[in-house]
PDB file of C-alpha atoms in Angstrom:
ATOM      1  CA  MET A   1     -22.226  29.712  -8.754  1.00 97.00           C
ATOM      2  CA  GLN A   2     -21.447  33.338  -7.931  1.00 98.00           C
ATOM      3  CA  LEU A   3     -21.416  36.293 -10.323  1.00 98.00           C
ATOM      4  CA  TRP A   4     -18.761  38.899  -9.567  1.00 98.00           C
ATOM      5  CA  VAL A   5     -19.171  42.081 -11.598  1.00 98.00           C
ATOM      6  CA  GLY A   6     -16.521  44.729 -12.039  1.00 98.00           C
ATOM      7  CA  LEU A   7     -18.023  48.102 -12.881  1.00 98.00           C
ATOM      8  CA  GLY A   8     -16.318  50.367 -15.398  1.00 98.00           C
ATOM      9  CA  ASN A   9     -16.432  51.780 -18.896  1.00 97.00           C
ATOM     10  CA  PRO A  10     -15.141  49.887 -21.947  1.00 97.00           C
ATOM     11  CA  GLY A  11     -12.299  51.263 -24.044  1.00 95.00           C
ATOM     12  CA  ALA A  12      -8.600  51.995 -23.669  1.00 96.00           C
ATOM     13  CA  GLU A  13      -9.239  55.685 -22.989  1.00 96.00           C
ATOM     14  CA  TYR A  14     -10.982  54.743 -19.705  1.00 96.00           C
ATOM     15  CA  ALA A  15      -8.550  52.041 -18.584  1.00 95.00           C
ATOM     16  CA  LEU A  16      -6.879  53.954 -15.738  1.00 97.00           C
ATOM     17  CA  HIS A  17      -9.861  56.072 -14.688  1.00 98.00           C
ATOM     18  CA  ARG A  18     -10.843  55.885 -11.017  1.00 98.00           C
ATOM     19  CA  HIS A  19     -14.348  54.934 -12.217  1.00 97.00           C
ATOM     20  CA  ASN A  20     -12.824  51.760 -13.736  1.00 98.00           C
ATOM     21  CA  VAL A  21     -11.327  50.338 -10.552  1.00 98.00           C
ATOM     22  CA  GLY A  22     -14.076  47.671 -10.568  1.00 98.00           C
ATOM     23  CA  PHE A  23     -12.796  46.401 -13.939  1.00 98.00           C
ATOM     24  CA  MET A  24      -9.257  46.460 -12.532  1.00 98.00           C
ATOM     25  CA  ALA A  25     -10.297  44.387  -9.513  1.00 98.00           C
ATOM     26  CA  VAL A  26     -11.899  41.568 -11.513  1.00 98.00           C
ATOM     27  CA  ASP A  27      -8.929  41.586 -13.918  1.00 98.00           C
ATOM     28  CA  ALA A  28      -6.605  41.085 -10.943  1.00 98.00           C
ATOM     29  CA  ILE A  29      -8.792  38.278  -9.549  1.00 98.00           C
ATOM     30  CA  ALA A  30      -8.881  36.524 -12.942  1.00 98.00           C
ATOM     31  CA  GLU A  31      -5.104  36.727 -13.257  1.00 98.00           C
ATOM     32  CA  VAL A  32      -4.231  35.610  -9.725  1.00 98.00           C
ATOM     33  CA  HIS A  33      -6.709  32.715  -9.710  1.00 98.00           C
ATOM     34  CA  GLY A  34      -6.032  31.438 -13.232  1.00 98.00           C
ATOM     35  CA  PHE A  35      -9.470  32.092 -14.726  1.00 98.00           C
ATOM     36  CA  ASP A  36     -10.336  31.320 -18.345  1.00 98.00           C
ATOM     37  CA  PRO A  37      -9.447  33.940 -20.966  1.00 98.00           C
ATOM     38  CA  TRP A  38     -11.982  36.779 -21.250  1.00 98.00           C
ATOM     39  CA  LYS A  39     -14.604  36.288 -23.953  1.00 98.00           C
ATOM     40  CA  LYS A  40     -17.687  38.190 -25.092  1.00 98.00           C
ATOM     41  CA  GLY A  41     -20.952  37.422 -23.360  1.00 97.00           C
ATOM     42  CA  PHE A  42     -23.934  39.108 -21.700  1.00 98.00           C
ATOM     43  CA  GLN A  43     -23.198  42.456 -23.370  1.00 98.00           C
ATOM     44  CA  GLY A  44     -19.734  42.455 -21.857  1.00 98.00           C
ATOM     45  CA  TRP A  45     -16.751  40.209 -21.210  1.00 98.00           C
ATOM     46  CA  ILE A  46     -16.884  37.102 -19.056  1.00 98.00           C
ATOM     47  CA  SER A  47     -14.306  34.817 -17.512  1.00 98.00           C
ATOM     48  CA  ALA A  48     -15.060  31.642 -15.553  1.00 98.00           C
ATOM     49  CA  GLY A  49     -13.034  29.942 -12.875  1.00 98.00           C
ATOM     50  CA  ARG A  50     -12.835  28.685  -9.324  1.00 98.00           C
ATOM     51  CA  ILE A  51     -11.828  30.438  -6.167  1.00 97.00           C
ATOM     52  CA  GLY A  52     -11.289  27.754  -3.576  1.00 91.00           C
ATOM     53  CA  THR A  53     -14.278  25.448  -3.886  1.00 92.00           C
ATOM     54  CA  GLN A  54     -16.560  28.132  -5.346  1.00 97.00           C
ATOM     55  CA  ARG A  55     -17.436  28.506  -9.037  1.00 98.00           C
ATOM     56  CA  VAL A  56     -17.240  32.177  -9.952  1.00 98.00           C
ATOM     57  CA  LEU A  57     -18.152  33.948 -13.173  1.00 98.00           C
ATOM     58  CA  LEU A  58     -16.487  37.339 -13.599  1.00 98.00           C
ATOM     59  CA  LEU A  59     -18.277  39.938 -15.716  1.00 98.00           C
ATOM     60  CA  LYS A  60     -17.175  43.312 -17.076  1.00 98.00           C
ATOM     61  CA  PRO A  61     -20.249  44.967 -18.644  1.00 98.00           C
ATOM     62  CA  ALA A  62     -19.522  46.692 -21.970  1.00 98.00           C
ATOM     63  CA  THR A  63     -22.751  48.714 -21.736  1.00 97.00           C
ATOM     64  CA  TYR A  64     -20.974  51.692 -20.149  1.00 96.00           C
ATOM     65  CA  MET A  65     -21.359  52.404 -16.467  1.00 96.00           C
ATOM     66  CA  ASN A  66     -24.805  54.010 -16.599  1.00 96.00           C
ATOM     67  CA  ASP A  67     -26.367  50.915 -18.161  1.00 97.00           C
ATOM     68  CA  SER A  68     -24.470  48.164 -16.287  1.00 98.00           C
ATOM     69  CA  GLY A  69     -27.719  46.644 -15.020  1.00 98.00           C
ATOM     70  CA  ARG A  70     -28.659  45.433 -18.509  1.00 98.00           C
ATOM     71  CA  SER A  71     -25.549  43.252 -18.759  1.00 98.00           C
ATOM     72  CA  VAL A  72     -25.722  42.081 -15.138  1.00 98.00           C
ATOM     73  CA  GLY A  73     -29.450  41.312 -15.397  1.00 98.00           C
ATOM     74  CA  GLU A  74     -28.905  39.236 -18.537  1.00 98.00           C
ATOM     75  CA  ALA A  75     -26.236  37.089 -16.828  1.00 98.00           C
ATOM     76  CA  MET A  76     -28.297  36.700 -13.645  1.00 98.00           C
ATOM     77  CA  ARG A  77     -31.361  35.540 -15.603  1.00 98.00           C
ATOM     78  CA  PHE A  78     -29.350  33.179 -17.829  1.00 98.00           C
ATOM     79  CA  TYR A  79     -27.876  31.363 -14.816  1.00 97.00           C
ATOM     80  CA  LYS A  80     -31.083  31.698 -12.759  1.00 98.00           C
ATOM     81  CA  LEU A  81     -29.117  33.212  -9.886  1.00 98.00           C
ATOM     82  CA  GLU A  82     -30.544  34.724  -6.728  1.00 97.00           C
ATOM     83  CA  LEU A  83     -29.485  38.269  -5.848  1.00 97.00           C
ATOM     84  CA  SER A  84     -27.396  36.828  -3.002  1.00 97.00           C
ATOM     85  CA  ALA A  85     -25.046  35.313  -5.644  1.00 98.00           C
ATOM     86  CA  LEU A  86     -24.147  38.768  -7.007  1.00 98.00           C
ATOM     87  CA  THR A  87     -21.122  40.823  -5.947  1.00 98.00           C
ATOM     88  CA  ALA A  88     -20.371  44.209  -7.549  1.00 98.00           C
ATOM     89  CA  PHE A  89     -16.880  45.740  -7.359  1.00 98.00           C
ATOM     90  CA  HIS A  90     -17.044  49.534  -7.704  1.00 98.00           C
ATOM     91  CA  ASP A  91     -15.350  52.838  -6.981  1.00 98.00           C
ATOM     92  CA  GLU A  92     -16.476  54.592  -3.803  1.00 97.00           C
ATOM     93  CA  LEU A  93     -16.099  58.358  -3.312  1.00 96.00           C
ATOM     94  CA  ASP A  94     -16.991  58.166   0.380  1.00 94.00           C
ATOM     95  CA  LEU A  95     -14.031  55.943   1.277  1.00 96.00           C
ATOM     96  CA  GLU A  96     -10.409  57.009   1.621  1.00 97.00           C
ATOM     97  CA  PRO A  97      -8.310  56.062  -1.411  1.00 97.00           C
ATOM     98  CA  PHE A  98      -7.323  52.373  -1.477  1.00 98.00           C
ATOM     99  CA  ARG A  99      -9.564  51.377   1.449  1.00 98.00           C
ATOM    100  CA  VAL A 100     -11.820  48.360   0.847  1.00 98.00           C
ATOM    101  CA  LYS A 101     -15.196  47.814   2.486  1.00 98.00           C
ATOM    102  CA  VAL A 102     -17.908  45.235   1.833  1.00 98.00           C
ATOM    103  CA  LYS A 103     -21.602  45.684   2.443  1.00 97.00           C
ATOM    104  CA  THR A 104     -24.822  44.068   1.307  1.00 97.00           C
ATOM    105  CA  GLY A 105     -27.696  46.203   0.115  1.00 96.00           C
ATOM    106  CA  GLY A 106     -28.114  49.914   0.570  1.00 93.00           C
ATOM    107  CA  GLY A 107     -28.488  52.821  -1.774  1.00 92.00           C
ATOM    108  CA  ALA A 108     -26.474  53.759  -4.839  1.00 94.00           C
ATOM    109  CA  ALA A 109     -24.938  56.897  -3.219  1.00 89.00           C
ATOM    110  CA  GLY A 110     -24.977  58.628  -6.590  1.00 91.00           C
ATOM    111  CA  HIS A 111     -23.130  55.801  -8.351  1.00 96.00           C
ATOM    112  CA  ASN A 112     -24.807  55.309 -11.729  1.00 96.00           C
ATOM    113  CA  GLY A 113     -23.551  51.744 -12.185  1.00 98.00           C
ATOM    114  CA  LEU A 114     -25.117  50.682  -8.895  1.00 98.00           C
ATOM    115  CA  ARG A 115     -28.244  52.690  -9.683  1.00 98.00           C
ATOM    116  CA  SER A 116     -28.609  50.746 -12.961  1.00 98.00           C
ATOM    117  CA  ILE A 117     -28.159  47.359 -11.251  1.00 98.00           C
ATOM    118  CA  ASP A 118     -30.648  48.390  -8.544  1.00 98.00           C
ATOM    119  CA  ALA A 119     -33.203  49.354 -11.216  1.00 97.00           C
ATOM    120  CA  HIS A 120     -32.838  46.023 -13.036  1.00 97.00           C
ATOM    121  CA  LEU A 121     -32.485  43.654 -10.081  1.00 98.00           C
ATOM    122  CA  GLY A 122     -33.057  45.320  -6.706  1.00 97.00           C
ATOM    123  CA  GLN A 123     -30.616  46.405  -3.994  1.00 97.00           C
ATOM    124  CA  ASP A 124     -29.937  43.293  -1.920  1.00 97.00           C
ATOM    125  CA  TYR A 125     -26.597  42.239  -3.391  1.00 98.00           C
ATOM    126  CA  ARG A 126     -23.064  42.440  -2.038  1.00 98.00           C
ATOM    127  CA  ARG A 127     -20.882  45.408  -2.946  1.00 98.00           C
ATOM    128  CA  VAL A 128     -17.111  45.585  -2.655  1.00 98.00           C
ATOM    129  CA  ARG A 129     -16.491  49.298  -2.239  1.00 98.00           C
ATOM    130  CA  LEU A 130     -13.043  50.328  -3.495  1.00 98.00           C
ATOM    131  CA  GLY A 131     -12.126  53.712  -2.064  1.00 98.00           C
ATOM    132  CA  ILE A 132     -11.103  56.504  -4.413  1.00 98.00           C
ATOM    133  CA  GLY A 133     -11.604  59.407  -2.001  1.00 96.00           C
ATOM    134  CA  HIS A 134     -13.499  62.621  -2.656  1.00 95.00           C
ATOM    135  CA  PRO A 135     -12.060  65.619  -4.524  1.00 95.00           C
ATOM    136  CA  GLY A 136     -13.455  67.989  -1.874  1.00 93.00           C
ATOM    137  CA  HIS A 137     -16.285  69.728  -3.718  1.00 93.00           C
ATOM    138  CA  LYS A 138     -19.264  68.217  -5.524  1.00 91.00           C
ATOM    139  CA  ASP A 139     -18.575  70.321  -8.635  1.00 95.00           C
ATOM    140  CA  ARG A 140     -15.262  68.475  -9.075  1.00 95.00           C
ATOM    141  CA  VAL A 141     -16.625  64.939  -8.699  1.00 95.00           C
ATOM    142  CA  THR A 142     -17.248  64.114 -12.380  1.00 94.00           C
ATOM    143  CA  GLY A 143     -13.795  65.192 -13.546  1.00 96.00           C
ATOM    144  CA  TYR A 144     -12.177  63.409 -10.626  1.00 97.00           C
ATOM    145  CA  VAL A 145     -14.031  60.120 -11.075  1.00 96.00           C
ATOM    146  CA  LEU A 146     -13.481  60.172 -14.840  1.00 96.00           C
ATOM    147  CA  GLY A 147      -9.840  61.132 -14.388  1.00 96.00           C
ATOM    148  CA  SER A 148      -6.940  58.698 -14.401  1.00 97.00           C
ATOM    149  CA  TYR A 149      -5.004  57.699 -11.315  1.00 97.00           C
ATOM    150  CA  ALA A 150      -1.922  59.846 -10.815  1.00 95.00           C
ATOM    151  CA  LYS A 151       1.466  58.231 -11.383  1.00 96.00           C
ATOM    152  CA  ALA A 152       2.197  58.629  -7.646  1.00 97.00           C
ATOM    153  CA  GLU A 153      -0.917  56.530  -6.826  1.00 97.00           C
ATOM    154  CA  LEU A 154      -0.132  53.531  -9.028  1.00 97.00           C
ATOM    155  CA  ASP A 155       1.893  51.598  -6.425  1.00 98.00           C
ATOM    156  CA  ASP A 156      -0.922  51.958  -3.865  1.00 98.00           C
ATOM    157  CA  LEU A 157      -3.474  50.957  -6.515  1.00 98.00           C
ATOM    158  CA  THR A 158      -1.448  47.864  -7.421  1.00 98.00           C
ATOM    159  CA  ASP A 159      -1.120  46.925  -3.739  1.00 98.00           C
ATOM    160  CA  MET A 160      -4.877  47.269  -3.169  1.00 98.00           C
ATOM    161  CA  LEU A 161      -5.780  45.233  -6.255  1.00 98.00           C
ATOM    162  CA  GLY A 162      -3.256  42.564  -5.290  1.00 98.00           C
ATOM    163  CA  ALA A 163      -4.707  42.355  -1.784  1.00 98.00           C
ATOM    164  CA  VAL A 164      -8.278  42.067  -3.127  1.00 98.00           C
ATOM    165  CA  ALA A 165      -7.223  39.244  -5.456  1.00 98.00           C
ATOM    166  CA  ALA A 166      -5.160  37.439  -2.799  1.00 98.00           C
ATOM    167  CA  GLU A 167      -7.974  37.518  -0.245  1.00 98.00           C
ATOM    168  CA  ALA A 168     -10.743  36.666  -2.753  1.00 98.00           C
ATOM    169  CA  PRO A 169     -11.172  33.122  -1.319  1.00 98.00           C
ATOM    170  CA  LEU A 170     -12.532  34.690   1.893  1.00 98.00           C
ATOM    171  CA  LEU A 171     -15.033  36.697  -0.155  1.00 98.00           C
ATOM    172  CA  ALA A 172     -16.027  33.602  -2.142  1.00 98.00           C
ATOM    173  CA  ASP A 173     -16.722  31.771   1.124  1.00 97.00           C
ATOM    174  CA  GLY A 174     -18.869  34.635   2.407  1.00 97.00           C
ATOM    175  CA  ASN A 175     -16.411  35.713   5.090  1.00 97.00           C
ATOM    176  CA  ASP A 176     -16.719  39.435   4.330  1.00 98.00           C
ATOM    177  CA  ALA A 177     -15.437  40.684   7.696  1.00 98.00           C
ATOM    178  CA  ARG A 178     -12.258  38.623   7.511  1.00 98.00           C
ATOM    179  CA  PHE A 179     -11.790  39.633   3.831  1.00 98.00           C
ATOM    180  CA  MET A 180     -11.825  43.314   4.867  1.00 98.00           C
ATOM    181  CA  ASN A 181      -9.577  42.679   7.863  1.00 98.00           C
ATOM    182  CA  GLU A 182      -6.951  40.733   5.904  1.00 98.00           C
ATOM    183  CA  ILE A 183      -6.842  43.420   3.205  1.00 98.00           C
ATOM    184  CA  ALA A 184      -6.437  46.135   5.851  1.00 97.00           C
ATOM    185  CA  LEU A 185      -3.540  44.173   7.382  1.00 97.00           C
ATOM    186  CA  ARG A 186      -1.865  43.733   3.984  1.00 96.00           C
ATOM    187  CA  LEU A 187      -2.144  47.455   3.243  1.00 96.00           C
ATOM    188  CA  ALA A 188      -1.139  48.698   6.713  1.00 92.00           C
TER     189      ALA A 188
END
């Protein structure tokens, strides 16, 4: 089994924030692949299903971004999963908006959700980096990340989320390079 975690903050007021694009991604995957309805579990919301031949549990921590590792750690321990079974979907300032990159391991790059997971579990898990772009100056980062997508960006956001969900079987099978390539082709 794999655990795919979307990082975000709970509550309607955060729903369209750039920082919540991880939640949006796992919601899209659940919808496209016919996962079970979301239910409470592991200090968040969980939904189980299959992507191709792989069993996947989706998790949206309700612990707020800065404490995501508590929820993720609880699920990982319950299912006795190795770190290699974990994939985190998160917003990435250092990527152009709506670009998608996958990497395993590495630092948190200032992302508090990743920092929390790293502290609870270590760094050697897969990350699906969902580009939100950088506002230009470090003093503007917090407001930008915690700001909602602009109306003009919603079509591009929908296209990116749809591509991530459509190509999820490649990710489930561990074909990260092809996953990134197919998404890039869809969004070209």
